[in-house]
mmCIF file of C-alpha atoms and ligand atoms in Angstrom:
data_model
loop_
_atom_site.group_PDB
_atom_site.id
_atom_site.type_symbol
_atom_site.label_atom_id
_atom_site.label_comp_id
_atom_site.label_asym_id
_atom_site.label_seq_id
_atom_site.Cartn_x
_atom_site.Cartn_y
_atom_site.Cartn_z
ATOM 1 C CA MET A 17 -15.590 -2.405 -43.943
ATOM 2 C CA PRO A 18 -15.038 -1.481 -40.287
ATOM 3 C CA ASP A 19 -17.319 1.359 -39.210
ATOM 4 C CA GLN A 20 -14.340 3.385 -38.243
ATOM 5 C CA GLU A 21 -13.079 3.824 -41.773
ATOM 6 C CA SER A 22 -16.511 4.818 -43.148
ATOM 7 C CA HIS A 23 -17.096 7.335 -40.434
ATOM 8 C CA ALA A 24 -16.493 11.110 -40.943
ATOM 9 C CA GLY A 25 -17.337 12.454 -37.445
ATOM 10 C CA PRO A 26 -15.457 12.310 -34.155
ATOM 11 C CA ALA A 27 -13.299 9.291 -33.490
ATOM 12 C CA TRP A 28 -14.633 6.518 -31.228
ATOM 13 C CA HIS A 29 -12.360 7.567 -28.419
ATOM 14 C CA GLU A 30 -13.479 11.150 -28.660
ATOM 15 C CA ILE A 31 -17.103 10.027 -28.269
ATOM 16 C CA VAL A 32 -16.116 7.909 -25.287
ATOM 17 C CA CYS A 33 -14.289 10.793 -23.567
ATOM 18 C CA ALA A 34 -17.231 13.190 -24.183
ATOM 19 C CA THR A 35 -19.847 10.795 -22.829
ATOM 20 C CA LEU A 36 -17.754 9.979 -19.707
ATOM 21 C CA LYS A 37 -17.516 13.677 -19.070
ATOM 22 C CA ALA A 38 -21.164 14.218 -19.635
ATOM 23 C CA ASN A 39 -21.788 11.656 -16.857
ATOM 24 C CA ASP A 40 -19.123 12.927 -14.462
ATOM 25 C CA VAL A 41 -16.929 9.757 -14.775
ATOM 26 C CA ARG A 42 -13.550 11.267 -13.918
ATOM 27 C CA LEU A 43 -11.442 8.332 -12.769
ATOM 28 C CA VAL A 44 -9.933 6.019 -15.396
ATOM 29 C CA THR A 45 -7.820 3.019 -14.398
ATOM 30 C CA TYR A 46 -6.488 0.532 -16.829
ATOM 31 C CA VAL A 47 -4.113 -2.240 -17.864
ATOM 32 C CA PRO A 48 -3.067 -1.266 -21.325
ATOM 33 C CA ASP A 49 -4.313 -2.675 -24.691
ATOM 34 C CA ASN A 50 -2.955 -1.660 -28.077
ATOM 35 C CA VAL A 51 -6.437 -0.964 -29.588
ATOM 36 C CA LEU A 52 -7.259 1.265 -26.622
ATOM 37 C CA LYS A 53 -4.136 3.364 -27.117
ATOM 38 C CA PRO A 54 -5.947 6.402 -28.502
ATOM 39 C CA LEU A 55 -8.444 6.463 -25.593
ATOM 40 C CA ILE A 56 -5.677 5.974 -23.006
ATOM 41 C CA ASN A 57 -3.766 8.821 -24.650
ATOM 42 C CA ALA A 58 -6.785 11.028 -24.688
ATOM 43 C CA VAL A 59 -7.670 10.622 -20.983
ATOM 44 C CA HIS A 60 -4.022 11.174 -19.995
ATOM 45 C CA ALA A 61 -3.946 14.395 -22.117
ATOM 46 C CA ASP A 62 -7.143 15.805 -20.543
ATOM 47 C CA SER A 63 -6.901 17.172 -17.034
ATOM 48 C CA TYR A 64 -10.531 16.476 -16.434
ATOM 49 C CA PHE A 65 -9.628 12.895 -15.889
ATOM 50 C CA THR A 66 -7.561 11.188 -13.202
ATOM 51 C CA ALA A 67 -6.009 8.384 -15.269
ATOM 52 C CA PHE A 68 -3.409 5.810 -14.280
ATOM 53 C CA VAL A 69 -2.157 2.380 -14.993
ATOM 54 C CA THR A 70 -2.591 -0.478 -12.480
ATOM 55 C CA THR A 71 -0.628 -3.729 -12.163
ATOM 56 C CA ARG A 72 -3.696 -5.985 -12.547
ATOM 57 C CA GLU A 73 -7.310 -5.573 -13.673
ATOM 58 C CA GLU A 74 -8.539 -6.788 -10.247
ATOM 59 C CA GLU A 75 -6.655 -3.982 -8.586
ATOM 60 C CA ALA A 76 -8.240 -1.504 -11.013
ATOM 61 C CA VAL A 77 -11.729 -2.769 -10.136
ATOM 62 C CA GLY A 78 -10.972 -2.404 -6.416
ATOM 63 C CA ILE A 79 -9.869 1.196 -6.875
ATOM 64 C CA VAL A 80 -12.883 2.171 -8.912
ATOM 65 C CA ALA A 81 -15.131 0.443 -6.445
ATOM 66 C CA GLY A 82 -13.643 2.316 -3.466
ATOM 67 C CA ALA A 83 -13.696 5.678 -5.407
ATOM 68 C CA TRP A 84 -17.349 5.192 -6.514
ATOM 69 C CA MET A 85 -18.441 4.574 -2.804
ATOM 70 C CA ALA A 86 -16.583 7.722 -1.820
ATOM 71 C CA GLY A 87 -18.197 9.867 -4.527
ATOM 72 C CA LEU A 88 -15.884 9.743 -7.492
ATOM 73 C CA ARG A 89 -17.173 7.881 -10.477
ATOM 74 C CA GLY A 90 -14.764 5.683 -12.467
ATOM 75 C CA ILE A 91 -14.246 3.194 -15.245
ATOM 76 C CA VAL A 92 -11.759 0.313 -15.833
ATOM 77 C CA LEU A 93 -10.228 -0.125 -19.331
ATOM 78 C CA MET A 94 -8.816 -3.449 -20.323
ATOM 79 C CA GLN A 95 -8.593 -6.050 -23.064
ATOM 80 C CA THR A 96 -10.385 -9.417 -23.212
ATOM 81 C CA SER A 97 -7.601 -11.366 -21.558
ATOM 82 C CA GLY A 98 -7.718 -8.892 -18.643
ATOM 83 C CA PHE A 99 -11.447 -9.353 -18.251
ATOM 84 C CA ALA A 100 -10.745 -13.130 -17.942
ATOM 85 C CA THR A 101 -8.979 -12.530 -14.694
ATOM 86 C CA LEU A 102 -11.959 -10.921 -13.085
ATOM 87 C CA ALA A 103 -14.734 -13.407 -12.342
ATOM 88 C CA ASN A 104 -14.143 -13.709 -8.587
ATOM 89 C CA VAL A 105 -13.641 -9.952 -8.038
ATOM 90 C CA LEU A 106 -16.747 -8.998 -10.032
ATOM 91 C CA ALA A 107 -18.942 -11.512 -8.224
ATOM 92 C CA SER A 108 -17.700 -10.625 -4.765
ATOM 93 C CA LEU A 109 -17.274 -6.810 -4.981
ATOM 94 C CA PRO A 110 -19.303 -4.774 -7.428
ATOM 95 C CA VAL A 111 -22.051 -7.367 -7.956
ATOM 96 C CA ALA A 112 -22.424 -8.445 -4.327
ATOM 97 C CA PHE A 113 -21.957 -4.953 -2.841
ATOM 98 C CA GLN A 114 -24.033 -3.237 -5.487
ATOM 99 C CA ILE A 115 -21.370 -0.770 -6.588
ATOM 100 C CA PRO A 116 -21.748 0.545 -10.225
ATOM 101 C CA VAL A 117 -18.198 -0.128 -11.389
ATOM 102 C CA LEU A 118 -18.001 0.501 -15.147
ATOM 103 C CA LEU A 119 -15.855 -1.728 -17.404
ATOM 104 C CA MET A 120 -14.802 -1.093 -20.930
ATOM 105 C CA VAL A 121 -13.241 -4.048 -22.767
ATOM 106 C CA SER A 122 -11.367 -3.907 -26.053
ATOM 107 C CA GLU A 123 -12.627 -7.179 -27.697
ATOM 108 C CA ARG A 124 -9.608 -9.125 -28.830
ATOM 109 C CA GLY A 125 -9.366 -12.625 -30.181
ATOM 110 C CA VAL A 126 -12.178 -12.259 -32.685
ATOM 111 C CA LEU A 127 -12.770 -11.168 -36.319
ATOM 112 C CA GLY A 128 -9.417 -12.063 -37.736
ATOM 113 C CA GLU A 129 -7.135 -12.033 -34.717
ATOM 114 C CA PHE A 130 -4.023 -14.068 -35.033
ATOM 115 C CA ASN A 131 -3.217 -14.868 -31.359
ATOM 116 C CA LEU A 132 -4.619 -18.290 -30.423
ATOM 117 C CA GLY A 133 -4.423 -17.459 -26.687
ATOM 118 C CA GLN A 134 -6.488 -14.332 -27.222
ATOM 119 C CA ALA A 135 -8.974 -16.269 -29.436
ATOM 120 C CA MET A 136 -9.437 -19.005 -26.749
ATOM 121 C CA VAL A 137 -9.878 -16.695 -23.820
ATOM 122 C CA ALA A 138 -12.297 -14.408 -25.620
ATOM 123 C CA ARG A 139 -14.852 -17.206 -25.541
ATOM 124 C CA THR A 140 -15.032 -16.966 -21.731
ATOM 125 C CA MET A 141 -16.162 -13.292 -21.528
ATOM 126 C CA ARG A 142 -19.810 -13.394 -22.413
ATOM 127 C CA PRO A 143 -20.556 -16.569 -20.435
ATOM 128 C CA VAL A 144 -19.011 -14.930 -17.276
ATOM 129 C CA LEU A 145 -20.961 -11.682 -17.810
ATOM 130 C CA ASP A 146 -24.193 -13.589 -18.447
ATOM 131 C CA SER A 147 -23.806 -15.950 -15.505
ATOM 132 C CA LEU A 148 -23.292 -12.918 -13.238
ATOM 133 C CA ALA A 149 -26.313 -11.272 -14.902
ATOM 134 C CA MET A 150 -24.104 -8.208 -15.518
ATOM 135 C CA VAL A 151 -25.464 -5.653 -17.881
ATOM 136 C CA ASN A 152 -23.259 -5.710 -20.968
ATOM 137 C CA HIS A 153 -23.306 -4.245 -24.434
ATOM 138 C CA THR A 154 -21.195 -5.023 -27.440
ATOM 139 C CA ILE A 155 -20.770 -1.777 -29.377
ATOM 140 C CA THR A 156 -20.083 -2.195 -33.107
ATOM 141 C CA ARG A 157 -21.374 1.191 -34.562
ATOM 142 C CA PHE A 158 -20.527 4.817 -34.180
ATOM 143 C CA ASP A 159 -24.125 5.905 -34.284
ATOM 144 C CA GLU A 160 -24.917 3.710 -31.200
ATOM 145 C CA LEU A 161 -21.828 4.462 -29.124
ATOM 146 C CA GLU A 162 -22.882 7.589 -27.377
ATOM 147 C CA PHE A 163 -26.443 6.349 -26.842
ATOM 148 C CA ILE A 164 -25.417 3.018 -25.324
ATOM 149 C CA LEU A 165 -22.726 4.445 -23.085
ATOM 150 C CA ASP A 166 -24.721 7.397 -21.827
ATOM 151 C CA ARG A 167 -27.908 5.535 -21.106
ATOM 152 C CA SER A 168 -26.030 2.516 -19.532
ATOM 153 C CA ILE A 169 -23.928 4.728 -17.256
ATOM 154 C CA LYS A 170 -27.044 6.419 -16.018
ATOM 155 C CA GLN A 171 -28.736 3.084 -15.544
ATOM 156 C CA ALA A 172 -25.718 1.673 -13.690
ATOM 157 C CA ALA A 173 -25.794 4.556 -11.260
ATOM 158 C CA ALA A 174 -29.496 4.537 -10.739
ATOM 159 C CA THR A 175 -29.733 0.720 -10.257
ATOM 160 C CA ARG A 176 -26.405 0.337 -8.328
ATOM 161 C CA ALA A 177 -25.217 -2.295 -10.748
ATOM 162 C CA PRO A 178 -21.954 -2.634 -12.596
ATOM 163 C CA ALA A 179 -21.925 -2.503 -16.421
ATOM 164 C CA CYS A 180 -19.579 -3.660 -19.067
ATOM 165 C CA PHE A 181 -19.007 -2.128 -22.542
ATOM 166 C CA ILE A 182 -17.353 -4.403 -25.133
ATOM 167 C CA LEU A 183 -15.771 -2.474 -27.922
ATOM 168 C CA SER A 184 -15.964 -4.603 -31.035
ATOM 169 C CA PRO A 185 -13.260 -4.404 -33.757
ATOM 170 C CA MET A 186 -16.129 -3.316 -36.008
ATOM 171 C CA LEU A 187 -16.009 -0.025 -34.039
ATOM 172 C CA THR A 188 -12.327 0.325 -33.181
ATOM 173 C CA GLY A 189 -10.767 -1.380 -36.195
ATOM 174 C CA GLY A 190 -9.224 -3.987 -33.932
ATOM 175 C CA LYS A 191 -5.907 -5.537 -34.913
ATOM 176 C CA VAL A 192 -5.434 -7.576 -38.077
ATOM 177 C CA PHE A 193 -2.990 -10.210 -39.189
ATOM 178 C CA LYS A 194 -0.813 -8.942 -41.972
ATOM 179 C CA ALA A 195 -0.002 -12.011 -44.063
ATOM 180 C CA MET B 220 34.185 1.778 23.101
ATOM 181 C CA ASN B 221 31.067 2.871 21.240
ATOM 182 C CA MET B 222 27.688 1.672 22.299
ATOM 183 C CA MET B 223 26.247 -0.793 19.832
ATOM 184 C CA GLU B 224 23.418 0.714 17.817
ATOM 185 C CA ALA B 225 20.097 -0.965 18.524
ATOM 186 C CA PRO B 226 19.273 -3.318 15.665
ATOM 187 C CA PRO B 227 16.598 -2.037 13.294
ATOM 188 C CA ILE B 228 13.143 -3.413 13.910
ATOM 189 C CA GLY B 229 12.283 -6.198 11.463
ATOM 190 C CA PRO B 230 9.916 -9.183 11.326
ATOM 191 C CA GLY B 231 12.474 -11.184 13.245
ATOM 192 C CA ASN B 232 12.592 -8.948 16.405
ATOM 193 C CA ALA B 233 9.199 -7.223 16.406
ATOM 194 C CA GLN B 234 7.005 -8.308 19.297
ATOM 195 C CA VAL B 235 4.267 -10.797 18.364
ATOM 196 C CA MET B 236 1.047 -8.976 19.191
ATOM 197 C CA ASN B 237 -2.669 -9.738 18.777
ATOM 198 C CA ARG B 238 -4.897 -8.542 15.956
ATOM 199 C CA PHE B 239 -8.011 -7.849 18.053
ATOM 200 C CA ALA B 240 -5.970 -5.975 20.764
ATOM 201 C CA LEU B 241 -4.246 -3.855 18.073
ATOM 202 C CA THR B 242 -7.457 -3.166 16.216
ATOM 203 C CA LYS B 243 -9.148 -1.986 19.354
ATOM 204 C CA ARG B 244 -6.136 0.267 20.149
ATOM 205 C CA LEU B 245 -6.409 1.668 16.615
ATOM 206 C CA VAL B 246 -10.175 2.171 16.544
ATOM 207 C CA ALA B 247 -10.134 3.932 19.925
ATOM 208 C CA LYS B 248 -7.983 6.717 18.432
ATOM 209 C CA LEU B 249 -10.106 7.281 15.322
ATOM 210 C CA LYS B 250 -12.365 10.179 14.498
ATOM 211 C CA ASP B 251 -13.750 10.346 10.908
ATOM 212 C CA GLU B 252 -11.091 8.147 9.195
ATOM 213 C CA ALA B 253 -12.391 5.581 6.752
ATOM 214 C CA VAL B 254 -11.188 2.053 7.428
ATOM 215 C CA ILE B 255 -11.274 -0.789 4.928
ATOM 216 C CA GLY B 256 -10.975 -4.242 6.562
ATOM 217 C CA GLY B 257 -9.508 -6.938 4.329
ATOM 218 C CA ILE B 258 -10.817 -10.466 3.851
ATOM 219 C CA GLY B 259 -11.683 -12.628 6.866
ATOM 220 C CA ASN B 260 -9.952 -11.910 10.202
ATOM 221 C CA SER B 261 -8.935 -8.365 9.241
ATOM 222 C CA ASN B 262 -12.502 -7.172 8.928
ATOM 223 C CA PHE B 263 -13.869 -9.586 11.623
ATOM 224 C CA ASP B 264 -11.766 -7.862 14.232
ATOM 225 C CA LEU B 265 -12.650 -4.411 12.878
ATOM 226 C CA TRP B 266 -16.306 -5.376 13.354
ATOM 227 C CA ALA B 267 -15.624 -6.865 16.772
ATOM 228 C CA ALA B 268 -13.793 -3.698 17.871
ATOM 229 C CA GLY B 269 -17.132 -1.880 17.584
ATOM 230 C CA HIS B 270 -18.872 -0.912 14.316
ATOM 231 C CA ARG B 271 -18.323 2.616 13.076
ATOM 232 C CA PRO B 272 -20.144 4.111 10.066
ATOM 233 C CA GLU B 273 -16.828 4.850 8.308
ATOM 234 C CA ASN B 274 -15.910 1.182 8.221
ATOM 235 C CA PHE B 275 -16.021 -1.035 5.065
ATOM 236 C CA TYR B 276 -15.907 -4.759 5.545
ATOM 237 C CA MET B 277 -14.574 -6.510 2.410
ATOM 238 C CA LEU B 278 -15.924 -10.017 2.135
ATOM 239 C CA GLY B 279 -14.769 -12.027 -0.873
ATOM 240 C CA SER B 280 -12.273 -10.200 -3.026
ATOM 241 C CA MET B 281 -8.980 -11.392 -1.358
ATOM 242 C CA GLY B 282 -6.250 -8.776 -1.782
ATOM 243 C CA LEU B 283 -8.321 -5.776 -2.556
ATOM 244 C CA ALA B 284 -8.328 -3.839 0.816
ATOM 245 C CA CYS B 285 -5.389 -1.657 -0.371
ATOM 246 C CA PRO B 286 -6.906 -0.872 -3.818
ATOM 247 C CA ILE B 287 -10.384 -0.118 -2.305
ATOM 248 C CA ALA B 288 -8.694 2.139 0.254
ATOM 249 C CA LEU B 289 -6.706 3.880 -2.520
ATOM 250 C CA GLY B 290 -9.921 4.589 -4.395
ATOM 251 C CA VAL B 291 -11.516 6.095 -1.285
ATOM 252 C CA ALA B 292 -8.348 8.123 -0.600
ATOM 253 C CA LEU B 293 -8.312 9.530 -4.196
ATOM 254 C CA ALA B 294 -12.052 10.424 -4.018
ATOM 255 C CA GLN B 295 -11.805 12.122 -0.584
ATOM 256 C CA PRO B 296 -8.312 13.603 -0.248
ATOM 257 C CA LYS B 297 -9.265 15.407 3.027
ATOM 258 C CA ARG B 298 -10.139 12.187 4.829
ATOM 259 C CA ARG B 299 -7.532 9.698 6.089
ATOM 260 C CA VAL B 300 -8.119 6.199 4.845
ATOM 261 C CA ILE B 301 -6.701 3.097 6.565
ATOM 262 C CA ALA B 302 -6.424 -0.331 4.912
ATOM 263 C CA LEU B 303 -6.208 -3.359 7.296
ATOM 264 C CA GLU B 304 -4.712 -6.226 5.302
ATOM 265 C CA GLY B 305 -3.352 -9.676 6.034
ATOM 266 C CA ASP B 306 0.070 -10.888 4.824
ATOM 267 C CA GLY B 307 -1.463 -13.615 2.596
ATOM 268 C CA SER B 308 -3.818 -11.039 1.059
ATOM 269 C CA LEU B 309 -1.082 -8.373 0.481
ATOM 270 C CA LEU B 310 1.113 -10.959 -1.197
ATOM 271 C CA MET B 311 -1.783 -11.857 -3.532
ATOM 272 C CA GLN B 312 -2.024 -8.160 -4.692
ATOM 273 C CA VAL B 313 1.441 -6.959 -4.044
ATOM 274 C CA GLY B 314 1.632 -4.936 -7.224
ATOM 275 C CA SER B 315 -0.934 -2.515 -5.493
ATOM 276 C CA LEU B 316 2.057 -1.318 -3.446
ATOM 277 C CA ALA B 317 3.737 -0.025 -6.556
ATOM 278 C CA THR B 318 0.566 1.617 -7.726
ATOM 279 C CA ILE B 319 0.195 3.414 -4.380
ATOM 280 C CA ALA B 320 3.822 4.437 -4.444
ATOM 281 C CA MET B 321 3.316 5.832 -7.977
ATOM 282 C CA LEU B 322 0.279 7.984 -6.917
ATOM 283 C CA LYS B 323 1.593 8.944 -3.465
ATOM 284 C CA PRO B 324 -1.746 9.546 -1.774
ATOM 285 C CA LYS B 325 -0.985 11.638 1.309
ATOM 286 C CA ASN B 326 -4.008 10.417 3.184
ATOM 287 C CA LEU B 327 -3.529 6.620 2.863
ATOM 288 C CA VAL B 328 -2.305 4.379 5.673
ATOM 289 C CA ILE B 329 -1.783 0.599 5.147
ATOM 290 C CA VAL B 330 -1.607 -1.616 8.240
ATOM 291 C CA VAL B 331 -0.253 -5.113 7.516
ATOM 292 C CA LEU B 332 -1.201 -7.777 9.960
ATOM 293 C CA ASP B 333 1.491 -10.521 9.497
ATOM 294 C CA ASN B 334 0.718 -13.812 11.223
ATOM 295 C CA ARG B 335 2.911 -15.656 8.641
ATOM 296 C CA SER B 336 -0.088 -17.669 7.611
ATOM 297 C CA TYR B 337 -3.380 -18.052 5.858
ATOM 298 C CA GLN B 338 -4.971 -18.367 9.271
ATOM 299 C CA ILE B 339 -8.578 -18.548 8.248
ATOM 300 C CA THR B 340 -8.142 -21.368 5.753
ATOM 301 C CA GLY B 341 -6.293 -23.564 8.169
ATOM 302 C CA GLY B 342 -3.069 -21.791 9.075
ATOM 303 C CA GLN B 343 -1.013 -22.835 6.048
ATOM 304 C CA PRO B 344 2.249 -20.832 6.102
ATOM 305 C CA THR B 345 2.624 -17.818 3.798
ATOM 306 C CA ALA B 346 5.923 -16.869 2.167
ATOM 307 C CA THR B 347 6.501 -14.410 5.087
ATOM 308 C CA ALA B 348 7.069 -17.573 7.266
ATOM 309 C CA ALA B 349 10.003 -18.266 4.954
ATOM 310 C CA GLY B 350 11.413 -14.768 5.319
ATOM 311 C CA ALA B 351 9.598 -12.539 2.839
ATOM 312 C CA ASP B 352 9.674 -9.036 4.492
ATOM 313 C CA LEU B 353 6.640 -6.992 3.515
ATOM 314 C CA VAL B 354 8.216 -3.777 4.704
ATOM 315 C CA THR B 355 11.186 -4.308 2.498
ATOM 316 C CA MET B 356 8.951 -5.134 -0.336
ATOM 317 C CA ALA B 357 6.894 -1.959 0.232
ATOM 318 C CA ARG B 358 10.055 0.151 0.385
ATOM 319 C CA GLY B 359 11.263 -1.474 -2.866
ATOM 320 C CA ALA B 360 7.882 -0.633 -4.432
ATOM 321 C CA GLY B 361 8.505 3.039 -3.469
ATOM 322 C CA ILE B 362 6.556 3.501 -0.246
ATOM 323 C CA ALA B 363 9.416 5.013 1.660
ATOM 324 C CA GLN B 364 7.522 5.458 4.914
ATOM 325 C CA SER B 365 7.150 1.753 5.643
ATOM 326 C CA ALA B 366 8.207 0.240 8.941
ATOM 327 C CA TRP B 367 7.630 -2.539 11.443
ATOM 328 C CA ALA B 368 6.175 -1.714 14.829
ATOM 329 C CA ALA B 369 8.339 -3.174 17.602
ATOM 330 C CA ASP B 370 5.453 -3.274 20.121
ATOM 331 C CA GLU B 371 2.071 -1.797 20.939
ATOM 332 C CA GLU B 372 3.465 1.499 22.116
ATOM 333 C CA MET B 373 5.428 2.041 18.990
ATOM 334 C CA PHE B 374 2.386 1.056 16.964
ATOM 335 C CA ASP B 375 0.422 3.860 18.743
ATOM 336 C CA GLU B 376 3.212 6.253 17.986
ATOM 337 C CA MET B 377 3.464 5.330 14.359
ATOM 338 C CA MET B 378 -0.335 5.497 13.857
ATOM 339 C CA ALA B 379 -0.421 8.908 15.512
ATOM 340 C CA ARG B 380 2.094 10.155 12.973
ATOM 341 C CA ALA B 381 0.461 8.452 10.074
ATOM 342 C CA LEU B 382 -2.881 9.998 10.924
ATOM 343 C CA THR B 383 -1.458 13.554 11.023
ATOM 344 C CA GLN B 384 1.467 13.743 8.612
ATOM 345 C CA ASP B 385 1.639 13.201 4.844
ATOM 346 C CA GLY B 386 1.605 9.661 3.662
ATOM 347 C CA PRO B 387 1.473 7.174 2.168
ATOM 348 C CA TRP B 388 2.407 5.051 5.174
ATOM 349 C CA LEU B 389 2.768 1.285 5.616
ATOM 350 C CA ILE B 390 2.910 -0.014 9.202
ATOM 351 C CA ALA B 391 3.516 -3.688 9.614
ATOM 352 C CA VAL B 392 2.849 -5.705 12.800
ATOM 353 C CA ARG B 393 3.699 -9.286 13.706
ATOM 354 C CA ILE B 394 0.637 -10.968 15.103
ATOM 355 C CA ASP B 395 -0.151 -14.350 16.687
ATOM 356 C CA ASP B 396 -2.176 -17.133 15.108
ATOM 357 C CA LYS B 397 -5.477 -16.334 16.837
ATOM 358 C CA PRO B 398 -8.608 -16.249 14.677
ATOM 359 C CA GLY B 399 -10.706 -13.156 14.532
ATOM 360 C CA ASP B 400 -12.967 -12.247 17.502
ATOM 361 C CA GLY B 401 -16.296 -13.254 16.002
ATOM 362 C CA ALA B 402 -17.491 -12.518 12.480
ATOM 363 C CA THR B 403 -18.896 -9.518 10.600
ATOM 364 C CA GLU B 404 -22.543 -9.483 9.655
ATOM 365 C CA ARG B 405 -22.443 -10.557 6.054
ATOM 366 C CA ASP B 406 -24.874 -8.382 4.194
ATOM 367 C CA PRO B 407 -22.963 -6.670 1.391
ATOM 368 C CA PRO B 408 -25.567 -4.131 0.185
ATOM 369 C CA ILE B 409 -26.090 -2.990 3.801
ATOM 370 C CA ILE B 410 -22.323 -2.683 4.352
ATOM 371 C CA THR B 411 -22.112 -0.479 1.190
ATOM 372 C CA ALA B 412 -25.081 1.630 2.211
ATOM 373 C CA ARG B 413 -23.769 2.223 5.798
ATOM 374 C CA PHE B 414 -20.239 2.986 4.578
ATOM 375 C CA MET B 415 -21.314 5.521 1.973
ATOM 376 C CA THR B 416 -23.568 7.262 4.434
ATOM 377 C CA GLY B 417 -20.736 7.197 6.969
ATOM 378 C CA ILE B 418 -18.405 8.989 4.633
ATOM 379 C CA GLY B 419 -20.971 11.530 3.502
ATOM 380 C CA ILE B 420 -22.060 10.094 0.167
ATOM 381 C CA LYS B 421 -25.684 9.957 -0.870
ATOM 382 C CA ARG B 422 -26.265 6.459 -2.290
HETATM 383 C C1 LIG C 635 -8.942 -15.279 -4.789
HETATM 384 C C2 LIG C 635 -9.091 -16.096 -3.510
HETATM 385 N N1 LIG C 635 -8.274 -17.118 -3.276
HETATM 386 C C3 LIG C 635 -8.452 -17.832 -2.120
HETATM 387 C C4 LIG C 635 -9.399 -17.519 -1.200
HETATM 388 C C5 LIG C 635 -9.489 -18.244 0.094
HETATM 389 N N2 LIG C 635 -9.089 -17.514 1.220
HETATM 390 C C6 LIG C 635 -9.906 -16.745 1.895
HETATM 391 S S1 LIG C 635 -9.152 -15.992 3.204
HETATM 392 C C7 LIG C 635 -7.643 -16.645 2.775
HETATM 393 C C8 LIG C 635 -6.453 -16.396 3.647
HETATM 394 C C9 LIG C 635 -6.119 -14.969 3.848
HETATM 395 O O1 LIG C 635 -4.917 -14.825 4.433
HETATM 396 P P1 LIG C 635 -4.362 -13.568 5.150
HETATM 397 O O2 LIG C 635 -4.672 -12.344 4.348
HETATM 398 O O3 LIG C 635 -2.921 -13.687 5.522
HETATM 399 O O4 LIG C 635 -5.286 -13.425 6.464
HETATM 400 P P2 LIG C 635 -5.480 -14.418 7.721
HETATM 401 O O5 LIG C 635 -6.388 -15.503 7.399
HETATM 402 O O6 LIG C 635 -4.112 -14.964 8.025
HETATM 403 O O7 LIG C 635 -5.976 -13.540 8.806
HETATM 404 C C10 LIG C 635 -7.799 -17.487 1.625
HETATM 405 C C11 LIG C 635 -6.687 -18.185 1.045
HETATM 406 C C12 LIG C 635 -10.244 -16.399 -1.596
HETATM 407 N N3 LIG C 635 -11.214 -16.009 -0.755
HETATM 408 N N4 LIG C 635 -10.057 -15.752 -2.693
#
């Protein structure tokens, strides 16, 4: 059973919002994903955050990189297929320039997804992250979400390295094929 | 008989200028403005015009000068931020114009350096050589204050306005096919550290 359904406390997106706030991460840029909808709605509804959509994930990474250098911490939200457009930009901007851009990826194309394109492109994500030696965590459980996010944001800032959080369908519920 | 109105300045009748000469003119007028130099020649000439601590030299992420500048502008609304970007690069990330128009940062100025080619990779023509007009595209995206500079004098006047009145602004210039005047020192972490210190952020 997905962790979401067995969980009585705050929803995953509420934990994410609270942890971003606790770490002064105010800027949220994104290209939408259906599973991320509650988080996107929550950051738009909360005036603490400056949240807006971009036309491409690359653009969103550039904006957050610029903002971080200028003193405003930010995170980019996307789905797996968006991540797949990023190898060049990650290598040449946050990794090369040591800018702690944060990425949060809704993991699509796994655990019962029905879209073959998503399923194929999902396979490229971890090899890209690993070949760039980018810190990344796959989050599957509510009881680990705050800890992983909080510690990793602090580590990213302290070590000047980007970090990527992969939200598993085991956490978010994902999207399932209704036969 | 009425005098004919002067034709509007477009890519067809703007004077063909030189990137390094324009960059030097621009840098000479700056105080504490942040400048983001786009890939290749755009940042090489920014470097060659004389390093300033508020400069960021973008090395590999083609097309991201405007997004990086937007991020800086959002983070520091009291500081003017200038993006220097080539035509090929802007075409690659042209959606960023719509994002900028949506957010309307008052302190953002985009300078488009249109040599109608990917000069640094061998001079292959870009779509602007076939007539794509980046000012028209920017206006269409919603950046109303977008215009071509007819010559160096007009470029100075437009920059003076862009640095004092509310933006966002997009100033396009036609430039020749000369390469950049030298090359930026390629040491990304040092570029980041100097830029952050230059704009008052403890790294
Ligand atoms: C994503 C990506 N594609 C291609 C390249 C290769 N490349 C580097 S600079 C450049 C041309 C840039 O053209 P423009 O912005 O017009 O500047 P110019 O060279 O004319 O000064 C290209 C194609 C690259 N660095 N990154």
